[in-house]
C-alpha positions as a printed Julia matrix, in Angstrom:
263×3 Matrix{Float64}:
 33.75  142.99  123.87
 34.59  139.76  122.12
 36.97  137.24  123.59
 40.17  136.25  121.79
 40.16  133.11  119.74
 41.87  130.3   121.56
 41.85  127.59  118.92
 45.16  125.8   118.43
 47.37  127.78  116.1
 49.31  126.2   113.24
 52.5   126.59  115.23
 52.78  123.82  117.82
 53.95  124.74  121.3
 57.72  124.31  121.22
 59.6   122.05  123.59
 62.48  123.98  125.08
 64.51  121.3   126.87
 61.74  119.97  129.08
 62.09  119.95  132.88
 61.82  116.16  132.76
 64.88  116.05  130.55
 66.84  118.19  133.01
 65.67  116.01  135.91
 66.73  112.89  134.04
 70.17  114.4   133.44
 70.6   115.2   137.15
 69.45  111.7   138.14
 71.86  110.15  135.65
 74.75  112.09  137.18
 73.68  111.03  140.68
 73.45  107.36  139.73
 76.8   107.5   137.92
 78.6   108.87  140.95
 76.85  106.75  143.57
 77.31  103.53  141.56
 81.07  104.05  141.93
 81.26  105.71  145.34
 79.04  103.36  147.33
 80.84  100.11  146.39
 84.23  101.75  146.89
 83.51  103.07  150.36
 81.43  100.01  151.24
 84.35   97.68  150.59
 86.55   99.9   152.73
 83.85  100.0   155.45
 83.96  103.78  155.4
 81.11  106.25  155.52
 80.28  107.94  152.25
 81.78  111.47  152.3
 78.7   113.46  151.29
 80.31  116.88  150.7
 82.79  115.44  148.2
 80.1   113.21  146.71
 77.76  116.17  146.21
 80.47  118.14  144.4
 81.31  115.1   142.29
 77.64  114.77  141.29
 77.63  118.46  140.36
 80.74  118.07  138.23
 79.37  115.03  136.4
 75.99  116.75  135.87
 77.75  119.79  134.4
 79.73  117.46  132.11
 76.53  115.72  130.97
 74.93  119.13  130.36
 77.89  120.19  128.23
 77.89  116.94  126.24
 74.15  117.31  125.53
 74.67  120.95  124.42
 72.62  122.53  127.2
 72.7   126.36  127.42
 75.3   127.82  129.75
 72.77  128.63  132.47
 71.63  125.01  132.64
 75.24  123.87  132.98
 75.68  126.17  135.99
 72.4   125.01  137.53
 73.36  121.35  137.13
 76.8   121.98  138.64
 75.37  123.72  141.7
 72.24  121.68  142.36
 73.71  118.74  144.3
 76.13  120.81  146.43
 73.38  123.27  147.3
 70.91  120.47  148.07
 73.43  118.88  150.44
 74.17  122.25  152.09
 70.48  122.99  152.64
 69.91  119.5   154.07
 72.37  120.35  156.82
 70.1   123.17  158.0
 67.44  120.7   159.22
 64.57  122.78  157.85
 61.08  121.28  158.2
 60.1   119.71  154.8
 56.75  121.5   154.97
 58.49  124.8   154.26
 59.95  123.39  151.05
 56.5   122.23  149.97
 55.05  125.67  150.71
 57.87  127.37  148.8
 57.39  125.05  145.82
 53.67  125.81  145.69
 54.35  129.54  145.91
 56.92  129.42  143.11
 54.56  127.41  140.92
 51.79  129.95  141.45
 54.04  132.79  140.29
 56.6   131.19  137.96
 54.59  128.53  136.19
 55.86  129.78  132.82
 59.45  129.13  133.81
 58.62  125.49  134.49
 56.49  124.8   131.42
 58.26  126.93  128.81
 61.43  128.48  130.26
 59.62  131.82  130.37
 60.3   133.5   133.73
 58.26  136.34  135.16
 59.53  139.67  133.87
 57.56  142.76  134.88
 57.43  145.65  132.42
 58.05  148.98  134.12
 56.34  152.35  133.73
 58.88  153.83  131.29
 58.32  150.81  129.06
 54.55  151.3   129.18
 55.07  154.97  128.29
 57.29  153.99  125.35
 54.64  151.54  124.14
 52.04  154.28  124.38
 54.19  156.45  122.1
 54.79  153.61  119.65
 51.06  152.92  119.34
 49.82  156.51  119.52
 49.21  156.7   115.77
 47.58  153.27  115.52
 43.89  153.72  114.8
 41.43  151.06  115.92
 44.13  149.77  118.29
 43.77  146.07  119.09
 46.61  145.3   121.49
 47.55  141.84  122.81
 50.01  141.2   125.64
 51.34  137.63  125.59
 52.37  136.61  129.09
 50.92  139.7   130.71
 52.13  139.09  134.27
 50.23  141.39  136.63
 49.1   143.79  133.91
 52.04  146.19  134.05
 51.48  147.09  130.39
 47.79  146.69  129.62
 46.62  148.43  132.79
 48.18  151.85  132.07
 47.67  151.58  128.3
 43.98  150.69  128.56
 43.46  153.6   130.95
 45.23  156.01  128.61
 43.58  154.74  125.41
 39.85  154.25  126.05
 39.39  154.05  122.27
 41.62  150.95  122.05
 40.95  147.32  122.81
 43.42  145.52  125.05
 43.71  141.8   125.69
 46.04  140.06  128.12
 46.92  136.37  128.3
 48.55  134.88  131.42
 48.79  131.34  132.82
 50.49  131.67  136.22
 47.71  131.52  138.85
 48.95  134.21  141.25
 49.93  136.76  138.61
 46.75  136.05  136.64
 44.64  136.83  139.72
 46.49  140.07  140.47
 46.15  141.22  136.88
 42.49  140.26  136.74
 41.74  142.33  139.84
 43.76  145.31  138.56
 41.97  145.43  135.21
 38.46  144.46  136.37
 37.19  148.05  136.16
 38.57  148.69  132.66
 35.82  148.13  130.11
 38.27  148.05  127.2
 40.56  145.41  128.72
 39.99  141.65  128.51
 42.01  139.56  130.94
 42.29  135.87  130.04
 43.74  132.69  131.46
 45.37  130.91  128.55
 48.33  129.5   126.69
 50.15  131.94  124.42
 50.72  129.16  121.89
 46.99  128.53  121.59
 46.04  132.2   121.32
 45.12  133.29  117.8
 46.95  136.5   116.84
 44.91  137.25  113.73
 42.59  139.81  115.3
 45.32  142.09  116.72
 47.31  144.83  115.05
 49.85  145.16  117.89
 51.22  142.16  119.8
 53.63  142.64  122.69
 55.76  140.02  124.46
 58.33  140.09  127.25
 59.36  136.44  127.46
 62.93  135.09  127.22
 65.44  134.27  124.46
 64.3   130.63  124.37
 60.86  130.89  122.69
 61.57  133.8   120.32
 62.21  131.78  117.14
 59.03  129.73  117.59
 57.01  132.81  118.52
 58.25  134.65  115.42
 57.08  131.75  113.27
 53.65  131.99  114.9
 53.6   135.77  114.43
 54.41  135.49  110.72
 51.75  132.84  110.21
 48.92  134.6   112.03
 49.39  138.37  112.16
 48.14  140.4   109.24
 50.32  142.53  106.94
 50.93  145.99  108.4
 50.52  144.83  112.02
 53.26  145.3   114.59
 55.03  142.79  116.82
 57.03  144.23  119.74
 59.46  142.19  121.84
 60.83  143.59  125.06
 64.6   142.99  125.44
 64.81  139.82  123.34
 65.38  140.14  119.61
 64.08  137.57  117.15
 67.05  135.45  116.03
 67.76  135.8   112.33
 65.2   138.59  111.77
 65.99  142.28  111.36
 63.85  144.61  113.44
 62.02  147.38  111.62
 63.04  149.69  114.45
 64.46  149.54  117.96
 63.33  151.85  120.75
 65.64  152.5   123.69
 63.68  153.06  126.87
 64.97  155.62  129.36
 65.08  153.38  132.42
 67.66  151.78  134.69
 67.37  148.44  132.88
 68.35  150.0   129.55
 65.34  148.28  128.08
 65.14  147.93  124.31
 61.91  147.35  122.4
 62.43  145.42  119.16
 59.67  146.31  116.69
 58.86  144.09  113.72
 56.44  145.35  111.09
 54.72  142.49  109.31
């Protein structure tokens, strides 16, 4: 079975408020507060009150986030970061545990760091709904962008031996789990790759469960590369400014909705 094309697509990978930008904002808030607090308490020969200072840094960081029009969740994260960091420092935890935790998070949530795309796992009812949506598609060529551990392609490939299924994932731990799960499926190709460099031309159904952040850029890529008559399905996150051809409500506890766009 042929591998998917991985040449750079016309759509460039979007920059969604890079982590470096968020780090710079937090550092700016820290410097702003400390540049005032240290001289003040130094002149008075008093020790810097770290709890109050941490909350002040959080307040200034939240203000900077608001001024720079950051999404609401970033404003909350900036407000809480310094107070939480100070609180955790009081626990006297060995730094090695933080390093180990950081490595573990990177292995699983790499997409959240590089593209604000966290790990969302599609459930069995969603896979069943996708099976129904694609049941009438002949010569099925299905692509899962950001496939996680194979929660979609694994059951679909097993149920549709006549179809061709391709998964693209770039988080090391989830990629490995998905690769092992699908290794015995002859009609499933599991690939390490960047969704923005994956050519969509050869697929008649493309599925994505990402986040609200990349949907506009992904829709542009879909319109440029997918052929007329093909189907793009987004789990939970609608394309801004585009009307879905149909919406499927999944019978699960999440109240999942599948937004279907016919090209």
